[in-house]
mmCIF file of the C-alpha atoms, coordinates in Angstrom:
data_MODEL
# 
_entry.id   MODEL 
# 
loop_
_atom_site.group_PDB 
_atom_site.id 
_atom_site.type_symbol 
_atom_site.label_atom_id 
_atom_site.label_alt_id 
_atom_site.label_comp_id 
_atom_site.label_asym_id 
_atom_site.label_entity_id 
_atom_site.label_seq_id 
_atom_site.pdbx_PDB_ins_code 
_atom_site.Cartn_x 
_atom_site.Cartn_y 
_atom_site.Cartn_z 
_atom_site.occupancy 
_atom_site.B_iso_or_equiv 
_atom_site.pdbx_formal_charge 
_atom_site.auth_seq_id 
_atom_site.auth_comp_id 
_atom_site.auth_asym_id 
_atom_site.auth_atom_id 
_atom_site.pdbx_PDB_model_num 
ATOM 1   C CA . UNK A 1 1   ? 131.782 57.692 84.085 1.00 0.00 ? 1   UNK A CA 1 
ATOM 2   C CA . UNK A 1 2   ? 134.938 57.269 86.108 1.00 0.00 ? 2   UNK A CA 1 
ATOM 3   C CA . UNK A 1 3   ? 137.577 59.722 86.229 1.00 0.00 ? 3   UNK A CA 1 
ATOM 4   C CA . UNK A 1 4   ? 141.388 58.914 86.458 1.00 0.00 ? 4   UNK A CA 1 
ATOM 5   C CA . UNK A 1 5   ? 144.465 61.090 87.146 1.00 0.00 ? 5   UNK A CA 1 
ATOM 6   C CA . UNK A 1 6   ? 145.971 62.297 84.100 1.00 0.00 ? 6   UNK A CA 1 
ATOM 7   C CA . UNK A 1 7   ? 149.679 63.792 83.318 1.00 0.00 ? 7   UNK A CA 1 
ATOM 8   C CA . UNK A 1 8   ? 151.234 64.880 79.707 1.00 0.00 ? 8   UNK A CA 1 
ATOM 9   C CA . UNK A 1 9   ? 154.432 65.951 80.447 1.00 0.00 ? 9   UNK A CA 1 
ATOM 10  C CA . UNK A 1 10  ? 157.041 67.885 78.135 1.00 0.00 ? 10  UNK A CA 1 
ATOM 11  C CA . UNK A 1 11  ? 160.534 68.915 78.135 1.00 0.00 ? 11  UNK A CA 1 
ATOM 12  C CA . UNK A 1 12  ? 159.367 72.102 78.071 1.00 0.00 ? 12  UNK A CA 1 
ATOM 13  C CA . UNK A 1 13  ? 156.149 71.992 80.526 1.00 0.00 ? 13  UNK A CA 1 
ATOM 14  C CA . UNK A 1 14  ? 153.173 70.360 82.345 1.00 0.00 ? 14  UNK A CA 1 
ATOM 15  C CA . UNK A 1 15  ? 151.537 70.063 79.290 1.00 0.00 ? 15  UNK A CA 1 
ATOM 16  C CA . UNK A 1 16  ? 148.234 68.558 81.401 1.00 0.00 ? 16  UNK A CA 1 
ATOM 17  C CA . UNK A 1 17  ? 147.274 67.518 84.983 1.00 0.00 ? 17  UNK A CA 1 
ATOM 18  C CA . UNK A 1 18  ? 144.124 66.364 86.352 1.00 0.00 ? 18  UNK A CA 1 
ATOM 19  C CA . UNK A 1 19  ? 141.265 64.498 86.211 1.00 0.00 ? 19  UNK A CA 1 
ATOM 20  C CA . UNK A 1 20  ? 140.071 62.866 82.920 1.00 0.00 ? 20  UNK A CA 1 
ATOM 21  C CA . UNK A 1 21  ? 137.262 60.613 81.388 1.00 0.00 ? 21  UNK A CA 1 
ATOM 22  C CA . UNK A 1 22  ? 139.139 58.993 78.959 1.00 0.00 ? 22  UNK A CA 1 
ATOM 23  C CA . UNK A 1 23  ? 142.609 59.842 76.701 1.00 0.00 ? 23  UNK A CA 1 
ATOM 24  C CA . UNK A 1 24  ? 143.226 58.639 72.819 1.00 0.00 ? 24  UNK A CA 1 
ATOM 25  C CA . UNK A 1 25  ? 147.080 57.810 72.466 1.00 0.00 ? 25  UNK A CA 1 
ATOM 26  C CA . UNK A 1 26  ? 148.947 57.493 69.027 1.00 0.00 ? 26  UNK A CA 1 
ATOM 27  C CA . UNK A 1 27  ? 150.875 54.407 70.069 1.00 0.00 ? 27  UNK A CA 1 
ATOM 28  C CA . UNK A 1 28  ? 153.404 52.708 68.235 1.00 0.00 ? 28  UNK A CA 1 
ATOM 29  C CA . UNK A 1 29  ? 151.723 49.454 67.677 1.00 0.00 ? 29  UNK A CA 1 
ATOM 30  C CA . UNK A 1 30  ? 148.637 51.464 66.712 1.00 0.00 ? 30  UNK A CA 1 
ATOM 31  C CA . UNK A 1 31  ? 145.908 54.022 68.654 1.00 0.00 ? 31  UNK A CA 1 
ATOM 32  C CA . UNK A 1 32  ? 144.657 52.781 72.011 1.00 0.00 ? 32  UNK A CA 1 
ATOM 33  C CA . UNK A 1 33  ? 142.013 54.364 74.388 1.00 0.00 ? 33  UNK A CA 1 
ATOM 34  C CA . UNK A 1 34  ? 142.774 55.028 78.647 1.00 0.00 ? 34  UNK A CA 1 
ATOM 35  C CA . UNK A 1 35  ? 139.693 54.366 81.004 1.00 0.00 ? 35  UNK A CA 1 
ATOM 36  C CA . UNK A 1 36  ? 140.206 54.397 84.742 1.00 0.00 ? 36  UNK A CA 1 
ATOM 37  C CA . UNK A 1 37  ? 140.861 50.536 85.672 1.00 0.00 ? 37  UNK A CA 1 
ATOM 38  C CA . UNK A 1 38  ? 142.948 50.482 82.605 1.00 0.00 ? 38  UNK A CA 1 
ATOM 39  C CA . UNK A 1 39  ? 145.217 47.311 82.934 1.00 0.00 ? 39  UNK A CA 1 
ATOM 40  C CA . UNK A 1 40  ? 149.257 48.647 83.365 1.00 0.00 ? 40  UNK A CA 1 
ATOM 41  C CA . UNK A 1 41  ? 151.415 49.356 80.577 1.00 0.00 ? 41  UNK A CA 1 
ATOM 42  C CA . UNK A 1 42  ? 153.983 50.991 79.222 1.00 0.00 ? 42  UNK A CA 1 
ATOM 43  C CA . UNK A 1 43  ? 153.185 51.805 75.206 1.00 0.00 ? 43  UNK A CA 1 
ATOM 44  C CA . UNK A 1 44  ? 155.204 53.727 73.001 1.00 0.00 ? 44  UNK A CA 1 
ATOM 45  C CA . UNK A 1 45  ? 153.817 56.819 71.151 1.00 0.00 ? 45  UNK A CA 1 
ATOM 46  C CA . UNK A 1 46  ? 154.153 58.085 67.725 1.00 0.00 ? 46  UNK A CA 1 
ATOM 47  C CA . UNK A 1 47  ? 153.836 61.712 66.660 1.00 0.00 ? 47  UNK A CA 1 
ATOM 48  C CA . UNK A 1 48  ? 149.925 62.130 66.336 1.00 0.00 ? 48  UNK A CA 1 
ATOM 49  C CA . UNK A 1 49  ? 147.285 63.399 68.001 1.00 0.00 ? 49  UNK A CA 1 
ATOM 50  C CA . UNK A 1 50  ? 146.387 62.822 71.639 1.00 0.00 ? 50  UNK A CA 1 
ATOM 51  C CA . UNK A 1 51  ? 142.755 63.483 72.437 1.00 0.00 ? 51  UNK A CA 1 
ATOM 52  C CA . UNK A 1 52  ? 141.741 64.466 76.423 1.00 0.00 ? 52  UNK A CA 1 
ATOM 53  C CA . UNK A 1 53  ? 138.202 64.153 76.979 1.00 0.00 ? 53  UNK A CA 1 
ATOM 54  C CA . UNK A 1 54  ? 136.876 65.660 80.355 1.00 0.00 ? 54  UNK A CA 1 
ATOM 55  C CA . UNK A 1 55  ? 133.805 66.572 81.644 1.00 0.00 ? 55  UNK A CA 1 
ATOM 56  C CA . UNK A 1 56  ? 132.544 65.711 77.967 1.00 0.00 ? 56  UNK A CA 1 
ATOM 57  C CA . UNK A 1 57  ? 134.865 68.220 76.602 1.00 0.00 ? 57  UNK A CA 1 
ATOM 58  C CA . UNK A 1 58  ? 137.894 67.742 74.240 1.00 0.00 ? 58  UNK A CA 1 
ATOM 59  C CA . UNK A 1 59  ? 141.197 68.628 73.840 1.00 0.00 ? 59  UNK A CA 1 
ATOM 60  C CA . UNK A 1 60  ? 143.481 67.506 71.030 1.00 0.00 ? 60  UNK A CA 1 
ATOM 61  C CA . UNK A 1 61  ? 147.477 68.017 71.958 1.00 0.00 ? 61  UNK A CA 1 
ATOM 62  C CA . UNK A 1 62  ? 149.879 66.893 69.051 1.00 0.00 ? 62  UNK A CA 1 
ATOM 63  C CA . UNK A 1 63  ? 152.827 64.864 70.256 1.00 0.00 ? 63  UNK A CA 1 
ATOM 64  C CA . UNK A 1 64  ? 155.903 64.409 68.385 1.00 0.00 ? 64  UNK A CA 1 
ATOM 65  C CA . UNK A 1 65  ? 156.954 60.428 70.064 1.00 0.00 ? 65  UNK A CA 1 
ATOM 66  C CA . UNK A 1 66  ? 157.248 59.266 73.877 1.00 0.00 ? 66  UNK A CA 1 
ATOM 67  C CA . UNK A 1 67  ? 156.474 57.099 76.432 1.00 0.00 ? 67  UNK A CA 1 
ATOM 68  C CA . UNK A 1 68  ? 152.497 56.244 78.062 1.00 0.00 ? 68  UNK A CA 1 
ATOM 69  C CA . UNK A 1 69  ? 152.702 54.512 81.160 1.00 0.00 ? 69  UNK A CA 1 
ATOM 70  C CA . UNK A 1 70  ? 149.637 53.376 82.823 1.00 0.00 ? 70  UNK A CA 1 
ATOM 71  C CA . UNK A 1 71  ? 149.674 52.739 86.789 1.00 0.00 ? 71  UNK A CA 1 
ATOM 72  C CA . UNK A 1 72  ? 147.348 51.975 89.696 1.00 0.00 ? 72  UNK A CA 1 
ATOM 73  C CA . UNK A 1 73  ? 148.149 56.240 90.049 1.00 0.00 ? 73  UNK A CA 1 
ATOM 74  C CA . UNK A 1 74  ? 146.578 57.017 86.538 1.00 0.00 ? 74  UNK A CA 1 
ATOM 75  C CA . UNK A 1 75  ? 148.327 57.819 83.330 1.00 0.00 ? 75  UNK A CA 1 
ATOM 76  C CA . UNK A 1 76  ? 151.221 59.747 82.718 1.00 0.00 ? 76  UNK A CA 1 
ATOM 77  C CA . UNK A 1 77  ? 152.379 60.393 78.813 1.00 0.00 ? 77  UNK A CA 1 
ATOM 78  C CA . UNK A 1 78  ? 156.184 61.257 78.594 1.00 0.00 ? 78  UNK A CA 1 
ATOM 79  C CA . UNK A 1 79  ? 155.953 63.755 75.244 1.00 0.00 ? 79  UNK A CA 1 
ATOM 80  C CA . UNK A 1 80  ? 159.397 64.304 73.264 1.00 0.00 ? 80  UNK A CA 1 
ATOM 81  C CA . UNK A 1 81  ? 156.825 67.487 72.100 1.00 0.00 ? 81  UNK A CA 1 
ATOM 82  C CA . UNK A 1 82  ? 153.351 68.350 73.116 1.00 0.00 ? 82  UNK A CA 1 
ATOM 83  C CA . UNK A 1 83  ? 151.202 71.270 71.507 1.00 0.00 ? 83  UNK A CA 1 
ATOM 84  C CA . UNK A 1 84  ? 147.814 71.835 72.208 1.00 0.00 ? 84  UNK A CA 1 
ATOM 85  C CA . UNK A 1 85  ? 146.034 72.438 68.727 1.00 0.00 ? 85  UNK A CA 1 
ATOM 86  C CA . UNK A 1 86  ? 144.755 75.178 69.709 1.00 0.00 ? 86  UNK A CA 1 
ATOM 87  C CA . UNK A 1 87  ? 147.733 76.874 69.897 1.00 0.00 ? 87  UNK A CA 1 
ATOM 88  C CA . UNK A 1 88  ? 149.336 75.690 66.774 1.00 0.00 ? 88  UNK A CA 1 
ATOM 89  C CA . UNK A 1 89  ? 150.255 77.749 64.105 1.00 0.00 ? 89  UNK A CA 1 
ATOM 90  C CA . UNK A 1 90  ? 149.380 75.823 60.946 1.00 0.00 ? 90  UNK A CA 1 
ATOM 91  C CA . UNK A 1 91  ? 151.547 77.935 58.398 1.00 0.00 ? 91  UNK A CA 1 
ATOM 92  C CA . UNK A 1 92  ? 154.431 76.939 60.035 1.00 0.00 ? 92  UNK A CA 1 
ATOM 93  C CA . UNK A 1 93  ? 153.568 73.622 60.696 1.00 0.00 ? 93  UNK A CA 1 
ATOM 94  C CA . UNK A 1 94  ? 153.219 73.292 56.932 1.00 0.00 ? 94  UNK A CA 1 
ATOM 95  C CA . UNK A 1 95  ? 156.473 74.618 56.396 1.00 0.00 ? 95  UNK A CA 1 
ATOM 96  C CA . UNK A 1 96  ? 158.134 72.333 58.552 1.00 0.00 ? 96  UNK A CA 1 
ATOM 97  C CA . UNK A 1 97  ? 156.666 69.612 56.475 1.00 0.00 ? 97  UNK A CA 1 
ATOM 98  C CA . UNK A 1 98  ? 157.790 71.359 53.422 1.00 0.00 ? 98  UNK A CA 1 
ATOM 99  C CA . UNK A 1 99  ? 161.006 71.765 54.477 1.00 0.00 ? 99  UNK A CA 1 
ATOM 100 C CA . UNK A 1 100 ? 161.335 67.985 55.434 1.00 0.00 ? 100 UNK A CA 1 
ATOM 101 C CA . UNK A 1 101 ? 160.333 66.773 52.018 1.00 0.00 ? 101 UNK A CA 1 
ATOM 102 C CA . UNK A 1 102 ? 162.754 68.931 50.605 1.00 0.00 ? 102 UNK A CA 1 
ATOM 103 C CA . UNK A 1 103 ? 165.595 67.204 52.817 1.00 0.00 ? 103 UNK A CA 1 
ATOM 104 C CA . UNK A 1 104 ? 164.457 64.060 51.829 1.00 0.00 ? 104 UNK A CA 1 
ATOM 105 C CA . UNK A 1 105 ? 167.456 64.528 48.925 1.00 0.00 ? 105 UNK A CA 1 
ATOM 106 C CA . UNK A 1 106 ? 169.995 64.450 52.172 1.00 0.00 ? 106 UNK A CA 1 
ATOM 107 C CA . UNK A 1 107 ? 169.580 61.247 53.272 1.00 0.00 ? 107 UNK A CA 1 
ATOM 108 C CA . UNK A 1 108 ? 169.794 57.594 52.011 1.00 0.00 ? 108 UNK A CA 1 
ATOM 109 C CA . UNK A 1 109 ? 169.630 54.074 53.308 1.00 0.00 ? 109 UNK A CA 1 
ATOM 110 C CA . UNK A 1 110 ? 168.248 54.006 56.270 1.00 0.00 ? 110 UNK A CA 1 
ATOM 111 C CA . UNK A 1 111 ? 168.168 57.449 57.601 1.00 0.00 ? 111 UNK A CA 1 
ATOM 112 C CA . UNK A 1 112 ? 165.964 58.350 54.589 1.00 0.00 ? 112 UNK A CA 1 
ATOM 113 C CA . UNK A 1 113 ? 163.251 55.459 55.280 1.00 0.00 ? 113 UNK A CA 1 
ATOM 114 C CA . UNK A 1 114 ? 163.601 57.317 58.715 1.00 0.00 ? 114 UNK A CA 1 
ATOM 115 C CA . UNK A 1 115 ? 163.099 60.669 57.284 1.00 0.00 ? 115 UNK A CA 1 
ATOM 116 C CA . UNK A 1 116 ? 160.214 59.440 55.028 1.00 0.00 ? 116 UNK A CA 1 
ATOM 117 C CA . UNK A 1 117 ? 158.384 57.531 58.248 1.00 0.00 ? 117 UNK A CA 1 
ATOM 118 C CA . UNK A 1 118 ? 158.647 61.098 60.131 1.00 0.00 ? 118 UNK A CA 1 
ATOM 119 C CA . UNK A 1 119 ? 157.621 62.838 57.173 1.00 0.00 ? 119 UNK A CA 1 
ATOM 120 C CA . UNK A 1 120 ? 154.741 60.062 56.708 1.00 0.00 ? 120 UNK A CA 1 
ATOM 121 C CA . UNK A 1 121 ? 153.256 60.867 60.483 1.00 0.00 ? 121 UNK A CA 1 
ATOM 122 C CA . UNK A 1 122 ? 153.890 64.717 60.283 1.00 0.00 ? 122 UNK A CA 1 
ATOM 123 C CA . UNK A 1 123 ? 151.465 64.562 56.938 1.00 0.00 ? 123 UNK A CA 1 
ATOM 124 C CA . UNK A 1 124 ? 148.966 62.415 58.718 1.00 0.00 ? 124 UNK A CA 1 
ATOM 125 C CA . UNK A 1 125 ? 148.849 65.221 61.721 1.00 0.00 ? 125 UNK A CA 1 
ATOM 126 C CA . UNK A 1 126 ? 148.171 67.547 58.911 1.00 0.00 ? 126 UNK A CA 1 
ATOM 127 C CA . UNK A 1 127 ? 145.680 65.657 57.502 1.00 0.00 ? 127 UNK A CA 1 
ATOM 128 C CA . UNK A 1 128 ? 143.541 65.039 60.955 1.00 0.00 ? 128 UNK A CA 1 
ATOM 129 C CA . UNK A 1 129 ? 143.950 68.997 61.783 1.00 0.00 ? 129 UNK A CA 1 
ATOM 130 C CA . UNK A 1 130 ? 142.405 69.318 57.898 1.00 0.00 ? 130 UNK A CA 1 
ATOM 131 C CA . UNK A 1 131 ? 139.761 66.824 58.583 1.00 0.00 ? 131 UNK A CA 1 
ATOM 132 C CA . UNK A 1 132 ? 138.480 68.243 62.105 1.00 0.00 ? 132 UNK A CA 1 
ATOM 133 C CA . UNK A 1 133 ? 138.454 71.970 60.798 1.00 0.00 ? 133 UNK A CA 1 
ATOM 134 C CA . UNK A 1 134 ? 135.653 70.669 58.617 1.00 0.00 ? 134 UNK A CA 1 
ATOM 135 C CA . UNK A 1 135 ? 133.533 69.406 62.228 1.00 0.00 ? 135 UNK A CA 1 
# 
């Protein structure tokens, strides 16, 4: 299989950097797979999982929104937030989601259909880390 330069890139860090098989994004308009000769675009993510597979290994990073941009150089992912699963620490990442359903009372109007979309994706993370403990 054909290998492509790869980049995931946070506020924080160089989340990722090399040479990939293939990468899952959450996008916007809905999930899309990266091969090398991938046509350019620009996509933009939602908070989900990200899935890196190299050397027919995987590595799932959670992003919280962004940018993709595919480019004759390869693929780099702009991540508002990038944690490898790995290093996640589920307790608190089911107290975050706690304590946004209990701000839910805060908002109205449009801010809360806001709050209840964030809500909505932070749930679904949950449920895919839930679902692949089980593999």
């Amino acid at each position: 299989m054909a290998t492509f330069h790869f980049d995931l890139v946070s506020p924080e860090k160089l989340a990722f950097s090399g040479e990939v098989d293939q990468v899952d994004i959450p996008g916007v308009e809905g999930d899309f797979g990266v091969l090398a000769g991938h046509a350019p675009v620009v996509a933009a993510i939602r908070p989900g999982i990200l899935t890196i597979t190299a050397g027919g290994k995987h590595e799932k990073v959670i992003v919280l929104g962004g940018l993709a941009e595919v480019s004759e150089k390869g693929l780099t992912v702009l991540a508002d937030v990038a944690t490898s699963v790995a290093e996640l620490d589920r307790a608190k990442f089911a107290e975050t989601i706690a304590g946004m359903q209990e701000s839910l009372k805060e908002h109205e109007g449009s801010e809360l259909d806001q709050a209840i979309e964030r809500l909505d994706h932070f749930k679904s993370i949950q449920h895919q880390l839930n679902a692949t403990a089980m593999h």
